[in-house]
PDB file of C-alpha atoms in Angstrom:
ATOM      1  CA  MET A   1      -0.058  21.743 -18.633  1.00 68.00           C
ATOM      2  CA  ALA A   2      -1.028  19.359 -15.838  1.00 72.00           C
ATOM      3  CA  GLU A   3      -0.237  15.691 -16.310  1.00 88.00           C
ATOM      4  CA  GLU A   4      -2.622  12.871 -15.585  1.00 91.00           C
ATOM      5  CA  LEU A   5      -1.611  10.290 -13.014  1.00 91.00           C
ATOM      6  CA  LYS A   6      -3.463   6.942 -12.993  1.00 94.00           C
ATOM      7  CA  VAL A   7      -3.895   5.513  -9.499  1.00 95.00           C
ATOM      8  CA  ILE A   8      -5.453   2.455  -7.903  1.00 96.00           C
ATOM      9  CA  VAL A   9      -7.796   3.652  -5.133  1.00 96.00           C
ATOM     10  CA  PHE A  10      -8.050   1.575  -1.955  1.00 96.00           C
ATOM     11  CA  THR A  11      -9.405   2.104   1.545  1.00 94.00           C
ATOM     12  CA  LEU A  12      -7.941   1.756   5.014  1.00 92.00           C
ATOM     13  CA  ALA A  13      -9.979   2.785   8.058  1.00 89.00           C
ATOM     14  CA  GLN A  14     -12.529   4.711   5.920  1.00 88.00           C
ATOM     15  CA  GLU A  15      -9.793   6.809   4.249  1.00 89.00           C
ATOM     16  CA  GLU A  16      -9.043   6.607   0.540  1.00 92.00           C
ATOM     17  CA  TYR A  17      -5.481   6.065  -0.649  1.00 94.00           C
ATOM     18  CA  GLY A  18      -3.883   5.813  -4.047  1.00 95.00           C
ATOM     19  CA  ILE A  19      -0.922   3.954  -5.519  1.00 95.00           C
ATOM     20  CA  GLU A  20       0.287   4.706  -9.024  1.00 93.00           C
ATOM     21  CA  VAL A  21      -1.030   2.077 -11.447  1.00 94.00           C
ATOM     22  CA  ASP A  22       2.423   1.426 -12.885  1.00 92.00           C
ATOM     23  CA  LYS A  23       3.625   0.280  -9.428  1.00 92.00           C
ATOM     24  CA  VAL A  24       0.760  -2.221  -9.014  1.00 95.00           C
ATOM     25  CA  ARG A  25       1.270  -5.725 -10.417  1.00 94.00           C
ATOM     26  CA  THR A  26      -2.087  -7.231  -9.454  1.00 95.00           C
ATOM     27  CA  ILE A  27      -4.913  -7.093  -6.913  1.00 96.00           C
ATOM     28  CA  GLU A  28      -5.802 -10.404  -5.311  1.00 96.00           C
ATOM     29  CA  ARG A  29      -8.498 -11.742  -3.012  1.00 95.00           C
ATOM     30  CA  LEU A  30      -7.173 -12.948   0.330  1.00 95.00           C
ATOM     31  CA  VAL A  31      -5.259 -16.204   0.157  1.00 93.00           C
ATOM     32  CA  PRO A  32      -3.679 -18.208   2.987  1.00 93.00           C
ATOM     33  CA  ILE A  33      -0.679 -16.365   4.438  1.00 94.00           C
ATOM     34  CA  THR A  34       2.232 -18.328   5.898  1.00 94.00           C
ATOM     35  CA  ARG A  35       3.538 -16.621   9.034  1.00 92.00           C
ATOM     36  CA  VAL A  36       7.293 -15.947   9.171  1.00 87.00           C
ATOM     37  CA  PRO A  37       8.904 -15.892  12.627  1.00 86.00           C
ATOM     38  CA  LYS A  38      10.917 -12.931  13.946  1.00 81.00           C
ATOM     39  CA  THR A  39       9.346 -10.335  11.659  1.00 81.00           C
ATOM     40  CA  PRO A  40       7.783  -6.992  12.589  1.00 80.00           C
ATOM     41  CA  GLU A  41       4.127  -7.272  13.686  1.00 82.00           C
ATOM     42  CA  PHE A  42       2.852  -5.612  10.486  1.00 85.00           C
ATOM     43  CA  VAL A  43       4.602  -8.224   8.299  1.00 88.00           C
ATOM     44  CA  LYS A  44       1.904 -10.894   8.133  1.00 92.00           C
ATOM     45  CA  GLY A  45       4.013 -13.489   6.316  1.00 93.00           C
ATOM     46  CA  VAL A  46       4.351 -14.719   2.765  1.00 94.00           C
ATOM     47  CA  ILE A  47       2.020 -15.986   0.060  1.00 95.00           C
ATOM     48  CA  ASN A  48       2.660 -18.211  -2.924  1.00 93.00           C
ATOM     49  CA  LEU A  49       1.262 -16.361  -5.921  1.00 92.00           C
ATOM     50  CA  ARG A  50       1.560 -18.341  -9.146  1.00 90.00           C
ATOM     51  CA  GLY A  51       4.815 -19.904  -7.958  1.00 92.00           C
ATOM     52  CA  ILE A  52       6.370 -16.693  -6.604  1.00 91.00           C
ATOM     53  CA  VAL A  53       6.836 -16.194  -2.858  1.00 92.00           C
ATOM     54  CA  ILE A  54       5.703 -12.673  -1.944  1.00 93.00           C
ATOM     55  CA  PRO A  55       5.980 -11.027   1.498  1.00 92.00           C
ATOM     56  CA  VAL A  56       2.703  -9.533   2.762  1.00 94.00           C
ATOM     57  CA  ILE A  57       2.383  -6.391   4.901  1.00 92.00           C
ATOM     58  CA  ASP A  58      -0.755  -5.237   6.714  1.00 92.00           C
ATOM     59  CA  LEU A  59      -0.856  -1.536   5.830  1.00 91.00           C
ATOM     60  CA  ARG A  60      -3.039  -0.812   8.883  1.00 89.00           C
ATOM     61  CA  GLY A  61      -0.289  -2.175  11.117  1.00 86.00           C
ATOM     62  CA  ARG A  62       2.418  -0.426   9.100  1.00 83.00           C
ATOM     63  CA  PHE A  63       0.718   2.923   9.626  1.00 82.00           C
ATOM     64  CA  GLY A  64      -0.089   2.293  13.285  1.00 82.00           C
ATOM     65  CA  LEU A  65      -3.844   2.074  12.646  1.00 85.00           C
ATOM     66  CA  ALA A  66      -6.016  -0.347  14.603  1.00 86.00           C
ATOM     67  CA  GLU A  67      -6.169  -3.737  12.899  1.00 83.00           C
ATOM     68  CA  THR A  68      -9.616  -5.105  12.092  1.00 88.00           C
ATOM     69  CA  GLU A  69     -11.067  -8.399  11.003  1.00 90.00           C
ATOM     70  CA  LEU A  70     -10.476  -9.164   7.348  1.00 91.00           C
ATOM     71  CA  THR A  71     -13.643  -9.272   5.252  1.00 93.00           C
ATOM     72  CA  ASP A  72     -14.770 -10.422   1.819  1.00 94.00           C
ATOM     73  CA  ASN A  73     -13.831  -6.921   0.609  1.00 95.00           C
ATOM     74  CA  SER A  74     -10.245  -7.168   1.913  1.00 96.00           C
ATOM     75  CA  ARG A  75      -7.637  -7.385  -0.835  1.00 97.00           C
ATOM     76  CA  ILE A  76      -3.928  -7.906  -1.257  1.00 97.00           C
ATOM     77  CA  ILE A  77      -2.437  -5.327  -3.618  1.00 97.00           C
ATOM     78  CA  ILE A  78       0.811  -6.640  -5.087  1.00 96.00           C
ATOM     79  CA  VAL A  79       3.178  -3.725  -5.698  1.00 94.00           C
ATOM     80  CA  ALA A  80       6.654  -3.574  -7.174  1.00 88.00           C
ATOM     81  CA  ALA A  81       9.214  -1.283  -5.575  1.00 76.00           C
ATOM     82  CA  ASN A  82      12.950  -1.477  -6.159  1.00 71.00           C
ATOM     83  CA  GLU A  83      12.578  -4.786  -8.028  1.00 75.00           C
ATOM     84  CA  LEU A  84      10.854  -6.298  -4.982  1.00 80.00           C
ATOM     85  CA  GLU A  85       7.249  -7.475  -5.071  1.00 88.00           C
ATOM     86  CA  VAL A  86       5.301  -7.007  -1.847  1.00 93.00           C
ATOM     87  CA  GLY A  87       1.640  -7.531  -0.989  1.00 95.00           C
ATOM     88  CA  PHE A  88      -0.296  -4.896   0.974  1.00 95.00           C
ATOM     89  CA  ILE A  89      -3.415  -6.004   2.857  1.00 96.00           C
ATOM     90  CA  VAL A  90      -6.064  -3.272   2.482  1.00 95.00           C
ATOM     91  CA  ASP A  91      -9.726  -2.992   3.508  1.00 95.00           C
ATOM     92  CA  SER A  92     -10.859  -2.800  -0.118  1.00 96.00           C
ATOM     93  CA  ALA A  93      -9.572  -1.836  -3.549  1.00 95.00           C
ATOM     94  CA  ASN A  94     -12.269   0.081  -5.344  1.00 81.00           C
ATOM     95  CA  ASP A  95     -11.256   1.897  -8.405  1.00 89.00           C
ATOM     96  CA  VAL A  96      -8.793   3.176 -10.940  1.00 94.00           C
ATOM     97  CA  MET A  97      -8.790   6.958 -11.132  1.00 93.00           C
ATOM     98  CA  ASP A  98      -7.100   9.683 -13.142  1.00 93.00           C
ATOM     99  CA  VAL A  99      -5.667  12.417 -10.936  1.00 92.00           C
ATOM    100  CA  MET A 100      -4.406  15.681 -12.422  1.00 90.00           C
ATOM    101  CA  SER A 101      -0.928  16.584 -11.165  1.00 88.00           C
ATOM    102  CA  ASP A 102      -2.056  20.144 -10.379  1.00 90.00           C
ATOM    103  CA  ALA A 103      -4.665  18.734  -7.941  1.00 90.00           C
ATOM    104  CA  ILE A 104      -1.916  17.153  -5.812  1.00 91.00           C
ATOM    105  CA  GLU A 105      -0.596  19.049  -2.812  1.00 89.00           C
ATOM    106  CA  ASN A 106       2.304  18.305  -0.487  1.00 85.00           C
ATOM    107  CA  PRO A 107       1.209  16.235   2.504  1.00 78.00           C
ATOM    108  CA  PRO A 108       0.667  17.816   5.913  1.00 72.00           C
ATOM    109  CA  GLU A 109       3.086  16.692   8.667  1.00 66.00           C
ATOM    110  CA  VAL A 110       0.623  14.136  10.036  1.00 59.00           C
ATOM    111  CA  LEU A 111      -2.487  12.883   8.312  1.00 55.00           C
ATOM    112  CA  GLY A 112      -4.877  10.672  10.252  1.00 55.00           C
ATOM    113  CA  GLY A 113      -1.977   9.577  12.453  1.00 54.00           C
ATOM    114  CA  ILE A 114       0.115   8.497   9.466  1.00 59.00           C
ATOM    115  CA  LYS A 115       3.542  10.109   9.262  1.00 66.00           C
ATOM    116  CA  ALA A 116       4.054  12.411   6.290  1.00 71.00           C
ATOM    117  CA  LYS A 117       7.072  10.409   5.104  1.00 76.00           C
ATOM    118  CA  TYR A 118       4.701   7.612   3.978  1.00 81.00           C
ATOM    119  CA  ILE A 119       2.701  10.037   1.844  1.00 85.00           C
ATOM    120  CA  SER A 120       3.825  11.562  -1.459  1.00 88.00           C
ATOM    121  CA  GLY A 121       0.880  13.945  -1.683  1.00 90.00           C
ATOM    122  CA  VAL A 122      -2.803  14.560  -1.182  1.00 90.00           C
ATOM    123  CA  ALA A 123      -5.030  14.894  -4.245  1.00 92.00           C
ATOM    124  CA  LYS A 124      -8.196  16.960  -4.154  1.00 90.00           C
ATOM    125  CA  ILE A 125     -10.941  15.164  -6.037  1.00 89.00           C
ATOM    126  CA  GLY A 126     -14.058  17.249  -6.608  1.00 84.00           C
ATOM    127  CA  GLU A 127     -15.496  19.397  -3.826  1.00 84.00           C
ATOM    128  CA  ASN A 128     -14.824  17.398  -0.664  1.00 86.00           C
ATOM    129  CA  ARG A 129     -12.956  14.204  -1.510  1.00 88.00           C
ATOM    130  CA  LEU A 130      -9.275  13.713  -0.695  1.00 89.00           C
ATOM    131  CA  LEU A 131      -7.056  10.923  -1.937  1.00 91.00           C
ATOM    132  CA  ILE A 132      -3.866  10.184   0.026  1.00 90.00           C
ATOM    133  CA  LEU A 133      -1.074   9.130  -2.351  1.00 92.00           C
ATOM    134  CA  LEU A 134       1.442   6.669  -0.918  1.00 90.00           C
ATOM    135  CA  ASN A 135       5.195   7.065  -1.108  1.00 86.00           C
ATOM    136  CA  LEU A 136       6.101   3.404  -1.698  1.00 83.00           C
ATOM    137  CA  ILE A 137       9.812   4.026  -1.196  1.00 78.00           C
ATOM    138  CA  GLU A 138       9.161   5.095   2.407  1.00 79.00           C
ATOM    139  CA  VAL A 139       6.397   2.567   3.096  1.00 80.00           C
ATOM    140  CA  LEU A 140       9.035  -0.032   2.212  1.00 77.00           C
ATOM    141  CA  ASN A 141      12.060   1.764   3.612  1.00 70.00           C
ATOM    142  CA  ARG A 142      15.519   0.425   2.930  1.00 56.00           C
ATOM    143  CA  ASN A 143      15.994  -1.567   6.155  1.00 66.00           C
ATOM    144  CA  GLU A 144      12.632  -3.260   5.782  1.00 61.00           C
ATOM    145  CA  ILE A 145      13.254  -4.024   2.112  1.00 53.00           C
ATOM    146  CA  ILE A 146      16.460  -5.806   3.116  1.00 58.00           C
ATOM    147  CA  GLN A 147      14.487  -7.838   5.698  1.00 64.00           C
ATOM    148  CA  LEU A 148      11.791  -8.632   3.120  1.00 61.00           C
ATOM    149  CA  GLU A 149      14.289  -9.628   0.449  1.00 56.00           C
ATOM    150  CA  GLN A 150      15.610 -12.272   2.846  1.00 62.00           C
ATOM    151  CA  PHE A 151      12.107 -13.858   2.932  1.00 57.00           C
ATOM    152  CA  GLY A 152      12.114 -14.373  -0.794  1.00 52.00           C
ATOM    153  CA  GLU A 153      15.366 -16.307  -0.732  1.00 53.00           C
TER     154      GLU A 153
END
């Protein structure tokens, strides 16, 4: 029997993505971000969220998509991966959705210019809606996690 997977749905460049609900700590409106020198371009800096310093990544930059102006719909999704909390800047965070495991297929090699290693699968929702499921372990690969952990110290 197919299992149900709960995901937070967010958008980047008109595409819908999903992150498993149990990996998401909170979704925040944009707050001031303090720039950190000598970091990759997609690392926007750190925020102070209720007394915790959290590194913030622009997912558009991480995936090599064109960056755009942030809007009132832009959000920071705080995720937890490998005991590290990181904020992802996204265009909007819309929804929580149940996805059946049998509706999830392996990702194609490249999807909208995003390398397959960043994607854990693609879920078919209804007739013509696709949801790209992120592989958080690769989005925050080991070397970058080490760099980000140094911010928090």
